[in-house]
Short mmCIF file of C-alpha atoms in Angstrom, two decimals:
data_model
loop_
_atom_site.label_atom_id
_atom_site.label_comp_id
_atom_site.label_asym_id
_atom_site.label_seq_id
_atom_site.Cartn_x
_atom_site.Cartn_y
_atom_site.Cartn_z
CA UNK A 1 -1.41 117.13 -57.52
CA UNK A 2 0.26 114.12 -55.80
CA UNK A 3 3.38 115.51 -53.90
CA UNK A 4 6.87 114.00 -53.40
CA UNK A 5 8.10 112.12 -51.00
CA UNK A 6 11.28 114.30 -49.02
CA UNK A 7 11.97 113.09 -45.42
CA UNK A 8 8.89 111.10 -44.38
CA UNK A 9 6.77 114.04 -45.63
CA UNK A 10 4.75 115.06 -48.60
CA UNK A 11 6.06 117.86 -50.05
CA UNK A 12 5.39 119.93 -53.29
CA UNK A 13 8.09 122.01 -55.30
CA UNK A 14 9.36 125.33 -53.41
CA UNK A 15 8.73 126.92 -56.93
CA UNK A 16 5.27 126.02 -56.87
CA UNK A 17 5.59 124.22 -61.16
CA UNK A 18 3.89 121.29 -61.78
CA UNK A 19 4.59 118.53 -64.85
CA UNK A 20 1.16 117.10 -66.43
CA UNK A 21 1.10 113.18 -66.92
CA UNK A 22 -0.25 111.62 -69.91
CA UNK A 23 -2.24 108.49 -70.02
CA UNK A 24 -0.54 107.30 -73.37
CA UNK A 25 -3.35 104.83 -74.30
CA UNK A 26 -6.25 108.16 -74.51
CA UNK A 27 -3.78 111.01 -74.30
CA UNK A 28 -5.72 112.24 -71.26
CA UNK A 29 -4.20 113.94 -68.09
CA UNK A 30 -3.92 111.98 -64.93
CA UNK A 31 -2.58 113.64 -62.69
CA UNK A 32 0.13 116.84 -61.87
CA UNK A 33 3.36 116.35 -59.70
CA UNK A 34 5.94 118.84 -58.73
CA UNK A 35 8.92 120.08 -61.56
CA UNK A 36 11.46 119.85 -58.22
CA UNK A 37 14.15 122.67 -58.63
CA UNK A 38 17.55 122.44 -57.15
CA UNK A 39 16.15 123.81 -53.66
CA UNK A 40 13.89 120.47 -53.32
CA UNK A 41 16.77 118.06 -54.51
CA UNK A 42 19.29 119.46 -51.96
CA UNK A 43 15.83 119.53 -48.96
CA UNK A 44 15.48 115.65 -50.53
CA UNK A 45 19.66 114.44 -50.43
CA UNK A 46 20.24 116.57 -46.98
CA UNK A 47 16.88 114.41 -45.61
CA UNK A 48 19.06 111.24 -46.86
CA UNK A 49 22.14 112.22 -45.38
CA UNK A 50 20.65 112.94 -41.97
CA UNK A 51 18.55 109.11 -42.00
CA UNK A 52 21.99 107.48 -42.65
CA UNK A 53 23.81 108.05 -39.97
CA UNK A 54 21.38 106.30 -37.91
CA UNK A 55 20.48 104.21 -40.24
CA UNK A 56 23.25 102.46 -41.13
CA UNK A 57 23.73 101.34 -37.77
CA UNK A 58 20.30 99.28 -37.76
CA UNK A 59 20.52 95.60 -37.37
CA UNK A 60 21.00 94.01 -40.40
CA UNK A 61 18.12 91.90 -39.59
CA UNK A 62 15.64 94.89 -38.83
CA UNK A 63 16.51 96.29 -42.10
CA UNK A 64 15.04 92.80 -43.44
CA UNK A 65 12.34 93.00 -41.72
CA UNK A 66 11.56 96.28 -42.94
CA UNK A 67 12.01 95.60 -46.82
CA UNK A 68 9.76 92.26 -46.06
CA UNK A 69 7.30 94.40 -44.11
CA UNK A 70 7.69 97.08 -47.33
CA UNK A 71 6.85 93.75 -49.81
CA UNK A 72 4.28 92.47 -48.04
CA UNK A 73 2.32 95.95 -48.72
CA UNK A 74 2.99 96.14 -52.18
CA UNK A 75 1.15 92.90 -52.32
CA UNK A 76 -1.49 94.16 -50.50
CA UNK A 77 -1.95 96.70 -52.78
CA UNK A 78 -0.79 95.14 -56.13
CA UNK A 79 -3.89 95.35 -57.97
CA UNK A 80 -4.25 99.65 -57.32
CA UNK A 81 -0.46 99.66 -58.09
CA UNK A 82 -1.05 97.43 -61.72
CA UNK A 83 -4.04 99.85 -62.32
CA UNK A 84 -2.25 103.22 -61.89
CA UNK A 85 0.98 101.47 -64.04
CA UNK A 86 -1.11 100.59 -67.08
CA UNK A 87 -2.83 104.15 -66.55
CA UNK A 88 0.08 106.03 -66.67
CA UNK A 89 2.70 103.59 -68.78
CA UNK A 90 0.03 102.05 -71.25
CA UNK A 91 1.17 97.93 -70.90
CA UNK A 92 -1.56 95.73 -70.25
CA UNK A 93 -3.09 94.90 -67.39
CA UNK A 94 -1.02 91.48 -67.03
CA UNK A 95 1.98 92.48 -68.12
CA UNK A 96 1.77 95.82 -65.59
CA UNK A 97 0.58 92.50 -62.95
CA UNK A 98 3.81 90.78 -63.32
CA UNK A 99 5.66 93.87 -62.92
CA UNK A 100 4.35 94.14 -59.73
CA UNK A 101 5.34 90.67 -58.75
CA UNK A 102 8.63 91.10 -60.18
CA UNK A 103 9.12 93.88 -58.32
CA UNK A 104 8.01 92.26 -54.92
CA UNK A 105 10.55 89.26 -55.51
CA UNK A 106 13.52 91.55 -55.79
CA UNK A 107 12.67 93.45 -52.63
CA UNK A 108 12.62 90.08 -51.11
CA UNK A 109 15.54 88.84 -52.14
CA UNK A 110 17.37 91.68 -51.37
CA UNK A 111 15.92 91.60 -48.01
CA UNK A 112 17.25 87.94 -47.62
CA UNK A 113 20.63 89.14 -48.56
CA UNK A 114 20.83 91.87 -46.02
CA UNK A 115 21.56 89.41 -43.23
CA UNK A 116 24.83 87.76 -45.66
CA UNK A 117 26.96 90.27 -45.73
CA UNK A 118 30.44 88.87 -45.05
CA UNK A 119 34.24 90.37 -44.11
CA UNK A 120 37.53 89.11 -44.16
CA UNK A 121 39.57 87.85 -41.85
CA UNK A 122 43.41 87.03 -42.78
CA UNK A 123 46.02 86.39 -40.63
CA UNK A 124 49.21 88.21 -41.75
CA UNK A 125 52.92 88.15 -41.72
CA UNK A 126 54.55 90.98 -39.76
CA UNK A 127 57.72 91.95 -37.71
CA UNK A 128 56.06 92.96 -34.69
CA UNK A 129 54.18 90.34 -33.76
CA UNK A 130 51.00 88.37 -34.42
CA UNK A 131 48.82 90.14 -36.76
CA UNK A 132 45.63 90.08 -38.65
CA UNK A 133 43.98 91.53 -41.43
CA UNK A 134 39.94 92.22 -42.07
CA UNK A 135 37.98 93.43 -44.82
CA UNK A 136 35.09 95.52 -43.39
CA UNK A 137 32.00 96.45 -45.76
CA UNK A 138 30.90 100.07 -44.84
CA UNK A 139 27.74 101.71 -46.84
CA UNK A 140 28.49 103.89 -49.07
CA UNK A 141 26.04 107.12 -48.00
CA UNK A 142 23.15 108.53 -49.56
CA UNK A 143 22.62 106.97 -53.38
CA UNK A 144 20.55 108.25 -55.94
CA UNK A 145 18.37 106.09 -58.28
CA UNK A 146 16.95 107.33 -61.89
CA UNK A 147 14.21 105.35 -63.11
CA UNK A 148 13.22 105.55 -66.45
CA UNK A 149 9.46 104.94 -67.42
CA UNK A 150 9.51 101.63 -69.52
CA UNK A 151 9.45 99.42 -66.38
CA UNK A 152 8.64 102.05 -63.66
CA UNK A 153 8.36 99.35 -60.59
CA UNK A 154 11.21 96.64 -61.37
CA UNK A 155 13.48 99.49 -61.97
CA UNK A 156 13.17 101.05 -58.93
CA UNK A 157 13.49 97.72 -57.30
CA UNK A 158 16.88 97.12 -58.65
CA UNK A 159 18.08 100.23 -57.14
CA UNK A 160 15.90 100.05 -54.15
CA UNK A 161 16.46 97.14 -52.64
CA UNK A 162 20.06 96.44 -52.17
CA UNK A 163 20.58 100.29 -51.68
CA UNK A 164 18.40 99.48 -48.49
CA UNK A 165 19.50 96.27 -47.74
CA UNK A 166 23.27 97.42 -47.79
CA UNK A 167 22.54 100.12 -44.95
CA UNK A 168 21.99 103.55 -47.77
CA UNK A 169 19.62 106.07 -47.69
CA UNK A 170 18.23 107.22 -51.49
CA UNK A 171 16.96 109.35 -53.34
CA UNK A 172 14.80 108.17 -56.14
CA UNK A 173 13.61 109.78 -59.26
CA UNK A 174 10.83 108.43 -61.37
CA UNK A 175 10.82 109.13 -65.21
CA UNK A 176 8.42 112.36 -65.51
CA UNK A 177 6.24 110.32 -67.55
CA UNK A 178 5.63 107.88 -65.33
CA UNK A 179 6.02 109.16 -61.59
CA UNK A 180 2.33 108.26 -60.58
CA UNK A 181 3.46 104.43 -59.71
CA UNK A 182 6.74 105.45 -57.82
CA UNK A 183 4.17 108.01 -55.32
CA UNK A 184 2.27 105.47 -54.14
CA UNK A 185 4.95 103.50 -53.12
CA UNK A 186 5.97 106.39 -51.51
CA UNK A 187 2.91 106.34 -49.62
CA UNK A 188 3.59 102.48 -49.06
CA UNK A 189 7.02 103.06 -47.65
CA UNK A 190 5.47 105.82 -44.92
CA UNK A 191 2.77 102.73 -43.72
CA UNK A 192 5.50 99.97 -43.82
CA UNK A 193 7.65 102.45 -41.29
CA UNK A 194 10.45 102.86 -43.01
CA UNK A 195 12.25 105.58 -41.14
CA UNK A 196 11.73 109.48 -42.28
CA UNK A 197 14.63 110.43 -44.99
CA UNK A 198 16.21 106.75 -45.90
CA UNK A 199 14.08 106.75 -49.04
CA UNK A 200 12.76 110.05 -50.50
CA UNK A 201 11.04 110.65 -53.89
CA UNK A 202 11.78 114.34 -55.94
CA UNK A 203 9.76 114.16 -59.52
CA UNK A 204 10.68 116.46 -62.31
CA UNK A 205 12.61 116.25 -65.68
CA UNK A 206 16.67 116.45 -66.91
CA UNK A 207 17.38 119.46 -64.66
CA UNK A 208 15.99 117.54 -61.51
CA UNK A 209 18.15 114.71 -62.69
CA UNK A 210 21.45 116.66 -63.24
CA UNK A 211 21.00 118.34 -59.62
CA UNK A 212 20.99 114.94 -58.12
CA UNK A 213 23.66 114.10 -59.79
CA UNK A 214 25.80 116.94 -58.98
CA UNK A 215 25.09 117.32 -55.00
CA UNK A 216 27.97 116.53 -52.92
CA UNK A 217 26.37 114.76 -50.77
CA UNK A 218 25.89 112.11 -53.28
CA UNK A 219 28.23 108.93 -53.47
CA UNK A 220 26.45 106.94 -55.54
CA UNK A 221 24.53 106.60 -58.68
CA UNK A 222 22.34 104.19 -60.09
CA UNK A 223 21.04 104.87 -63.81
CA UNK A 224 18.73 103.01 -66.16
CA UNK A 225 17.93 104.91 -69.51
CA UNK A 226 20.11 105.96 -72.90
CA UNK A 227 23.09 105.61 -73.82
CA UNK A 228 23.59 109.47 -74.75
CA UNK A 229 22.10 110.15 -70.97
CA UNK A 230 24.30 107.81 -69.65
CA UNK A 231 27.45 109.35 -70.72
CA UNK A 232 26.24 113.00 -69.77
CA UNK A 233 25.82 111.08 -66.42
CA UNK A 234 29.13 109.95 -66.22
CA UNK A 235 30.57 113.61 -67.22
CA UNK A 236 28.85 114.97 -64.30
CA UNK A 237 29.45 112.16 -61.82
CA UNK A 238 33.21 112.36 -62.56
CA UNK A 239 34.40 115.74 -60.70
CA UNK A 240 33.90 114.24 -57.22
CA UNK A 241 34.57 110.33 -58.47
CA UNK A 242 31.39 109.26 -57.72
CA UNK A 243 30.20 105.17 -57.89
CA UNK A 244 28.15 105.08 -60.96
CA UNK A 245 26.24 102.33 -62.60
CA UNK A 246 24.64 102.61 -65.69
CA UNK A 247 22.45 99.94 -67.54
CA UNK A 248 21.78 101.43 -71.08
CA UNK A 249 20.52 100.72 -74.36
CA UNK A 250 20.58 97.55 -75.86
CA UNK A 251 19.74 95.95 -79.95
CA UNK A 252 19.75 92.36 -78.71
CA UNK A 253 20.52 89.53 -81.38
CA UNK A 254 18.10 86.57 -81.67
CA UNK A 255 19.43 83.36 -83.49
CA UNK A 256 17.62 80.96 -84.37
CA UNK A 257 19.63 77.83 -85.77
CA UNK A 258 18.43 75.13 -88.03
CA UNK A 259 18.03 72.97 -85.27
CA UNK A 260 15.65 75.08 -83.20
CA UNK A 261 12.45 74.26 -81.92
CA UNK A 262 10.80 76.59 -84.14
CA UNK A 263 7.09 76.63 -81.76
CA UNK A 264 9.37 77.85 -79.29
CA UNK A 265 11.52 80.09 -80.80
CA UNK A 266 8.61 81.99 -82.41
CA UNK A 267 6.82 82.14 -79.48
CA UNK A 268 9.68 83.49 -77.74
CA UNK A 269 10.84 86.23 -80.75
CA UNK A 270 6.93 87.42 -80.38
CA UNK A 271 6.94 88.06 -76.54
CA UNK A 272 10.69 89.59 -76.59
CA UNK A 273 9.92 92.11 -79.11
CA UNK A 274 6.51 93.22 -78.81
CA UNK A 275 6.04 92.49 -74.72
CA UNK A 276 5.38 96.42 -73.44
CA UNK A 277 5.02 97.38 -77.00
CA UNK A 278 8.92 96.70 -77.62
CA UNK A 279 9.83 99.23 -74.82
CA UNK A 280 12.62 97.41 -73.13
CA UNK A 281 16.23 97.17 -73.38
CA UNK A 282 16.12 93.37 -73.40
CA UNK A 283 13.69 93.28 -76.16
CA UNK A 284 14.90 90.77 -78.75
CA UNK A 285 15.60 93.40 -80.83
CA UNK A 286 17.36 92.20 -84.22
CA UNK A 287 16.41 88.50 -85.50
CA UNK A 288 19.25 86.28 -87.44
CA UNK A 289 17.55 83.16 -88.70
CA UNK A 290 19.50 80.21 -90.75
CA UNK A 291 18.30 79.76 -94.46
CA UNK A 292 16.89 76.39 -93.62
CA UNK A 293 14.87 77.03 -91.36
CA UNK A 294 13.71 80.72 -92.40
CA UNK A 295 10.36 80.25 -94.71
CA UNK A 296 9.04 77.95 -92.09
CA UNK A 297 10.17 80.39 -89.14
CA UNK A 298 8.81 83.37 -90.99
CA UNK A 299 5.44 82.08 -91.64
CA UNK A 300 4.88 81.13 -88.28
CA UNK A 301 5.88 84.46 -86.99
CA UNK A 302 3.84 86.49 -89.63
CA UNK A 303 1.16 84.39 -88.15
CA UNK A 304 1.63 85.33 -84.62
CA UNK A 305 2.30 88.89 -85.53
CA UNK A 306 -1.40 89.35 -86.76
CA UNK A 307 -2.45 88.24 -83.44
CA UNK A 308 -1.88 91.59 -82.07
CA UNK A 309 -3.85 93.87 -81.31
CA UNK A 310 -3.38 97.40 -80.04
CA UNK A 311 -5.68 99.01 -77.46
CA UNK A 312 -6.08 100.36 -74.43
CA UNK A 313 -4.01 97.88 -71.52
CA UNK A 314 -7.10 97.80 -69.15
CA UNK A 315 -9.68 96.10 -71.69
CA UNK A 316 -8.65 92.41 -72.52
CA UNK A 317 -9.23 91.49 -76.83
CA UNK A 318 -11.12 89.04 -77.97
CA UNK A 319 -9.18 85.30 -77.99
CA UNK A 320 -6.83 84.61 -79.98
CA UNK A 321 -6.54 89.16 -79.79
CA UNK A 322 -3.61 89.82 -77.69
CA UNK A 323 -3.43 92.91 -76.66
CA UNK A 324 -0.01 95.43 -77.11
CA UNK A 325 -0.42 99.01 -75.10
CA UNK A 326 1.07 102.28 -76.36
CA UNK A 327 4.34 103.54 -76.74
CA UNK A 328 4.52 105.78 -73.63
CA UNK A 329 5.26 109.25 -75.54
CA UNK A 330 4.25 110.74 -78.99
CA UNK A 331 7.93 111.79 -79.16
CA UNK A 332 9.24 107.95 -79.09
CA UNK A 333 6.72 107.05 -81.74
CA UNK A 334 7.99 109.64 -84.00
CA UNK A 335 11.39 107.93 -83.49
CA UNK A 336 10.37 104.50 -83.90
CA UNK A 337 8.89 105.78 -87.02
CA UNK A 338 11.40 107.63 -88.53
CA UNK A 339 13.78 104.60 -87.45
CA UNK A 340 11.40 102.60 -90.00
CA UNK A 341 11.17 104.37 -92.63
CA UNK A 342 15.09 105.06 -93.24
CA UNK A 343 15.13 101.20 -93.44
CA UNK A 344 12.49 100.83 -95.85
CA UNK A 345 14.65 103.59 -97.90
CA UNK A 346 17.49 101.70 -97.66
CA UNK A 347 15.94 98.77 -99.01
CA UNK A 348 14.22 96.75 -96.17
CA UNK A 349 10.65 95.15 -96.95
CA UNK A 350 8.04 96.00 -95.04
CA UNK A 351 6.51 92.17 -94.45
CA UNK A 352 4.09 93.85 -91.89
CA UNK A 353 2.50 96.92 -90.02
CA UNK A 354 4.68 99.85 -90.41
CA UNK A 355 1.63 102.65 -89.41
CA UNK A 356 -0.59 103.49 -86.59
CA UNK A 357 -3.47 102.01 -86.35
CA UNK A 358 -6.75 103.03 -87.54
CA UNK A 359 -8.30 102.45 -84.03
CA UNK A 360 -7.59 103.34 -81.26
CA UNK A 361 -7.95 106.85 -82.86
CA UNK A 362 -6.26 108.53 -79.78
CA UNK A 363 -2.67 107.33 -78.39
CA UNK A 364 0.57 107.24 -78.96
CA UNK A 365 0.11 103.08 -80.57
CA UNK A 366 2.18 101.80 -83.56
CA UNK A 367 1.22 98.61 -85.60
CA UNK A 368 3.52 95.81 -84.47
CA UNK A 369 6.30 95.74 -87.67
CA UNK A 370 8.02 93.47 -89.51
CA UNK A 371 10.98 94.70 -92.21
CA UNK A 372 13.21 92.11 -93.65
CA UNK A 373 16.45 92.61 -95.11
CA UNK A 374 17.18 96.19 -94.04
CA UNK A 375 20.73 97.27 -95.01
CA UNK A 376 23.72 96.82 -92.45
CA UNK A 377 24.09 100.61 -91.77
CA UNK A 378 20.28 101.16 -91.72
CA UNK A 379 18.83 102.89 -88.58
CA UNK A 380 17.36 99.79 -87.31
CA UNK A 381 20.57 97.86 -87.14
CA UNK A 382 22.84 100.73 -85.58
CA UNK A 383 20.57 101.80 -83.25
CA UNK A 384 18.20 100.75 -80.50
CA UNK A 385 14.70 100.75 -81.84
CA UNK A 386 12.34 101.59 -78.66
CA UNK A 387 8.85 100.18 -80.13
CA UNK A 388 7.23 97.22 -81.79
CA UNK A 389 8.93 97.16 -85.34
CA UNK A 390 11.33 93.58 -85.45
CA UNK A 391 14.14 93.65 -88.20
CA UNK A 392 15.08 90.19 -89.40
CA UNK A 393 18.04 88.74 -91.77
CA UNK A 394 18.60 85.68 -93.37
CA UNK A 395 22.27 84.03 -92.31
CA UNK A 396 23.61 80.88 -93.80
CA UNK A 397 26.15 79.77 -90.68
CA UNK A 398 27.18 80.44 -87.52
CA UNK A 399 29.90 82.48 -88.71
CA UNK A 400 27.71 85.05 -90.23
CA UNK A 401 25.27 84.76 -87.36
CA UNK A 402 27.50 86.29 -84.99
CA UNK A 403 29.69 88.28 -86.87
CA UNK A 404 25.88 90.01 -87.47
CA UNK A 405 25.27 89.85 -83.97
CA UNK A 406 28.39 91.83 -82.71
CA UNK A 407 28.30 94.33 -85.38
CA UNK A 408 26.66 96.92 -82.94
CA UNK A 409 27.60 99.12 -80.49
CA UNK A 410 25.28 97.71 -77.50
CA UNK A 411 26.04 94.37 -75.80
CA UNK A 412 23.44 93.90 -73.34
CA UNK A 413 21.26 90.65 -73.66
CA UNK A 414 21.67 87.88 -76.69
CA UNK A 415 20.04 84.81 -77.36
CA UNK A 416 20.51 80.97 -79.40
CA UNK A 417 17.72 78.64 -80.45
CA UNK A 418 19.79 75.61 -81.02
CA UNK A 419 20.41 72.08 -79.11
CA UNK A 420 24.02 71.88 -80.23
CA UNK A 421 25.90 71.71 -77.14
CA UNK A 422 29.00 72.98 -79.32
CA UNK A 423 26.91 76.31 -80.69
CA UNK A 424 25.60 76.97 -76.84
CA UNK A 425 29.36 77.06 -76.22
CA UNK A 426 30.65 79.03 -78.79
CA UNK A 427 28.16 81.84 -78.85
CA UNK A 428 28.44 82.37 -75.15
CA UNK A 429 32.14 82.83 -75.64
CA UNK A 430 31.66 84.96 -78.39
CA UNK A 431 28.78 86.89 -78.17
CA UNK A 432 29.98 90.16 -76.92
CA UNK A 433 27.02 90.95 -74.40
CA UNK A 434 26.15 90.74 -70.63
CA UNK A 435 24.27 88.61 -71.09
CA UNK A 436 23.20 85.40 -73.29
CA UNK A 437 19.81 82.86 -73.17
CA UNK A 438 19.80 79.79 -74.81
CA UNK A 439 16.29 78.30 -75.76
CA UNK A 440 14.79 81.10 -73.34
CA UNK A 441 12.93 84.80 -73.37
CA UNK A 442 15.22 87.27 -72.70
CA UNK A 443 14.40 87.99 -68.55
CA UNK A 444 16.00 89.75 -66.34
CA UNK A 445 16.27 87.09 -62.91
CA UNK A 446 16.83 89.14 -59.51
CA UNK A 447 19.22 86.12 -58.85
CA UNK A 448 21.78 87.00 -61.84
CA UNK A 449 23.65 90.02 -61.88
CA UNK A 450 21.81 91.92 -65.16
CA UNK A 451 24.36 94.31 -67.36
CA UNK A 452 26.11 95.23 -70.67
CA UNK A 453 29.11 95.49 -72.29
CA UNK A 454 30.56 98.02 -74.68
CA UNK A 455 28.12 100.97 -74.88
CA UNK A 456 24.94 99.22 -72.87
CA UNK A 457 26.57 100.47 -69.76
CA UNK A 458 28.94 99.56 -66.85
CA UNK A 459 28.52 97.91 -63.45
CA UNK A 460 25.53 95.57 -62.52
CA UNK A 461 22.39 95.25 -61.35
CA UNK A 462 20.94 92.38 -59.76
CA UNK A 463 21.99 89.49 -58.05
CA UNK A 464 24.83 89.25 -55.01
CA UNK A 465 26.99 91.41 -57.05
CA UNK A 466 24.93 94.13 -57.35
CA UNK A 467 25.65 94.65 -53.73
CA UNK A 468 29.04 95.01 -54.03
CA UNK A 469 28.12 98.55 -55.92
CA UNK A 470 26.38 99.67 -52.62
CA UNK A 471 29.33 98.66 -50.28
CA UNK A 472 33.04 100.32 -49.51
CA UNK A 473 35.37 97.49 -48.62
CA UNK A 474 37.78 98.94 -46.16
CA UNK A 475 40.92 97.22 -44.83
CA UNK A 476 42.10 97.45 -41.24
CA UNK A 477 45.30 95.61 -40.27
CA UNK A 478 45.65 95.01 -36.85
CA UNK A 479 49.03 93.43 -34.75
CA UNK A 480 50.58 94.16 -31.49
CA UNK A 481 48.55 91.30 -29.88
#
């Protein structure tokens, strides 16, 4: 069994239960960690609240150092770390590679941010005298980060690293699917020195979760998952007002213009929807293409599509093969499925895929899909798909195109293909989403604050403003000089 992580120390569950994990790829048990009751959550958040009183006081630029020092291990150690996250998450071997890196250059950043932290000063009017405002930025106390098992590394980096860098302690929990990543980093944290208690690791399912959630030692609360967890989050969170940030689900809109570079745009519809076998909330999930351009467009992609091959993520196909990993649980095929078949019901076409494949014969894989057409209300335009199966629609103008676009209740990401400067304008204006590429993959950069609108969620991640979520601004007003 590989044991948590609860001030500086390994530590299994007081009850002594243990949850399997599952490589999805052969279906074969890796490994056991602890099922942590609410004993080991309130041993884990009482561990963080002791570490922050000391260390919020650290330097800012020791606190750097440490996150650099942190970085500079994971690097050391990015090839074991790549290994274990295709073993236990089922992407391939490069895409679990650049998940590592990506998770390296948030840490990084973060850690260069930790020495910018800025107050206020204001000078103020006042009947007794000369006086002068400030804004001082406190931490906020011991956080709590839920990671969910789609992108096990870069989402605990977004919650890691400015939690650190802002002077918190955390708790982190991985996704019980996909905790073996998050425990050696745990072990990685312990060699880089971190100090005992500012970041411990409990592993263990909802009821873990929900007793994180509820301590009162918690102030803060940083979730990546659903939509339906994210508002039980939010119902939980709200007794004791605490900060809460929630990136959700997402059913991004790709639209490709007449205009479009149609190499690139194919290209880029390929790698947004099927990149970690369409397990991503910034998967380009629902694809609008202009009548002129479609036949063309849809041949190409067709084309592409066939390149795909699923397998296992740690054996590389044969060129031009590329390989597409797993979905991570037999319970999110069965969705994806289902999903797929109430749009072919409805009326959709089934222009590829649309089964498991015939090999591998053990794993959770789906056939990368293609449906065309499916009705408005179908399950695949309403909801977020979490797998390989890519819905497209003819439009015949910008008008439709977005009216399409917004018809959903996520807004996370978006995209354009188009060179028309007057477009580029318009749909960024109008697309309601956090977020909007033009001529690009959707990617989440560390330097841009990453979040949704309507039901994909509230607050942000990323960037300088993601700090603000780990900060109380407190104003003291000071005269009599």
């Amino acid at each position: 069994m590989v044991e948590m992580l609860i001030a500086g120390e390994r530590e299994a569950a007081r009850s002594g239960e243990e949850i399997e994990v599952l490589n999805p790829a052969t279906e074969e048990v890796l490994e056991s960690v602890p099922s942590a009751g609410s004993e080991d959550v309130d041993r884990a958040v009482q561990a963080a609240a002791q570490a922050f009183e000391e260390w919020r006081q650290v330097d800012a630029e020791e606190r750097a150092a440490k996150l650099r020092s942190f970085a500079e291990l994971v690097k050391a150690n990015r090839k074991e770390l790549g290994e274990t996250l295709t073993q236990e998450q089922g992407k391939p071997t490069m895409e679990a590679g650049g998940e590592v890196q990506h998770f390296v250059h948030g840490l990084e950043y973060y850690a260069d941010l930790a020495t910018k932290v800025r107050g206020v000063y204001q000078p103020l009017p006042s009947t007794l005298g000369r006086s002068y405002g400030m804004v001082v930025r406190r931490p906020v106390g011991v956080c709590v980060g839920i990671v969910p098992s789609n992108f096990p590394l870069t989402l605990t980096g977004t919650k890691l690293g400015p939690a650190l860098a802002a002077g918190n302690t955390i708790v982190l929990k991985p996704s019980e699917e996909t905790p073996l990543t998050m425990l050696r980093l745990a072990e990685l944290l312990i060699e880089a020195e971190i100090p005992a208690g500012v970041v411990n690791v409990v592993t263990g399912g909802a009821e873990t979760g929900e007793a994180l959630i509820k301590h009162p030692l918690v102030r803060r609360i940083a979730f990546t998952g659903s939509t339906a967890t994210g508002r039980r989050i939010m119902e939980l969170a709200a007794p004791e007002m605490k900060r809460v940030t929630l990136e959700l689900g997402g059913s991004d809109p790709v639209i490709v213009c007449p205009d479009a570079d149609l190499k690139g745009a194919v290209k880029t519809a390929l790698i947004a929807r099927f990149w970690n076998a369409g397990q991503g909330c910034l998967a380009g999930k629902r694809l609008l293409v202009f009548d002129e351009v479609y036949d063309d467009f849809m041949s190409a992609l067709l084309d592409g599509v066939e390149r795909y091959e699923p397998g296992v993520g740690w054996e590389k196909p044969e060129k031009p093969k590329i390989r597409i990993g797993p979905l991570t649980t037999e319970r999110q095929r069965s969705l994806v499925i289902d999903q797929l078949q109430d749009a072919l019901d409805g009326g959709g076409e089934l222009l590829y895929g649309g089964d498991p494949p015939d090999t591998p014969e053990k794993g959770f894989f789906l056939t990368p899909t293609v449906v065309q057409n499916p009705a408005a209300d179908s399950r695949v335009a309403t909801e977020e798909v979490f797998g390989p199966v890519l819905p497209v629609w003819r439009v015949s103008s910008l008008d439709e195109a977005i009216e399409r676009a917004n018809d959903t209740a996520y807004g996370l990401g978006s995209s354009v293909w188009t060179h028309d400067v007057r477009i580029i304008n318009r749909v960024a204006q109008e697309l309601d989403a956090g977020m909007t590429w033009v001529n690009q993959n959707h990617f989440g950069y560390d330097e841009l604050p990453f979040g949704g609108v309507k039901q994909s969620g509230y607050g942000k991640e990323h960037g300088i403003e993601a700090m603000d979520y780990y900060f109380e601004d407190k104003s003291v007003v000071v005269g009599g000089l």
